[in-house]
């Protein structure tokens, strides 16, 4: 999945969708770290606030939790859609 810089959906939502798909397909398994904000910035070519918003959306949806100073981790059992 890629993001469309000129698409109708906000970039942070597009990035969150890509990360969500990676969680669902096991690329990021439970209890493992997802990429850092800096890695998201690098991979998608977005600003740090956009990367932060994407990760926060995953937190809000109950897919990941953050550990201050450590990173964001996939929860043991993500909520079912």
PDB file of C-alpha atoms in Angstrom, residues 8 10 26 33 43 61 64 66 72:
ATOM      1  CA  UNK A   8      -8.720  13.218  -0.763  1.00  0.00           C
ATOM      2  CA  UNK A  10      -5.542  13.081   5.028  1.00  0.00           C
ATOM      3  CA  UNK A  26       1.440 -10.067  10.710  1.00  0.00           C
ATOM      4  CA  UNK A  33       7.459  -2.410  18.032  1.00  0.00           C
ATOM      5  CA  UNK A  43       9.388   5.861   4.532  1.00  0.00           C
ATOM      6  CA  UNK A  61      -8.199   2.551  17.692  1.00  0.00           C
ATOM      7  CA  UNK A  64      -0.978  -0.154  19.564  1.00  0.00           C
ATOM      8  CA  UNK A  66       3.061   3.574  23.474  1.00  0.00           C
ATOM      9  CA  UNK A  72       4.845   2.011  20.113  1.00  0.00           C
TER      10      UNK A  72
END
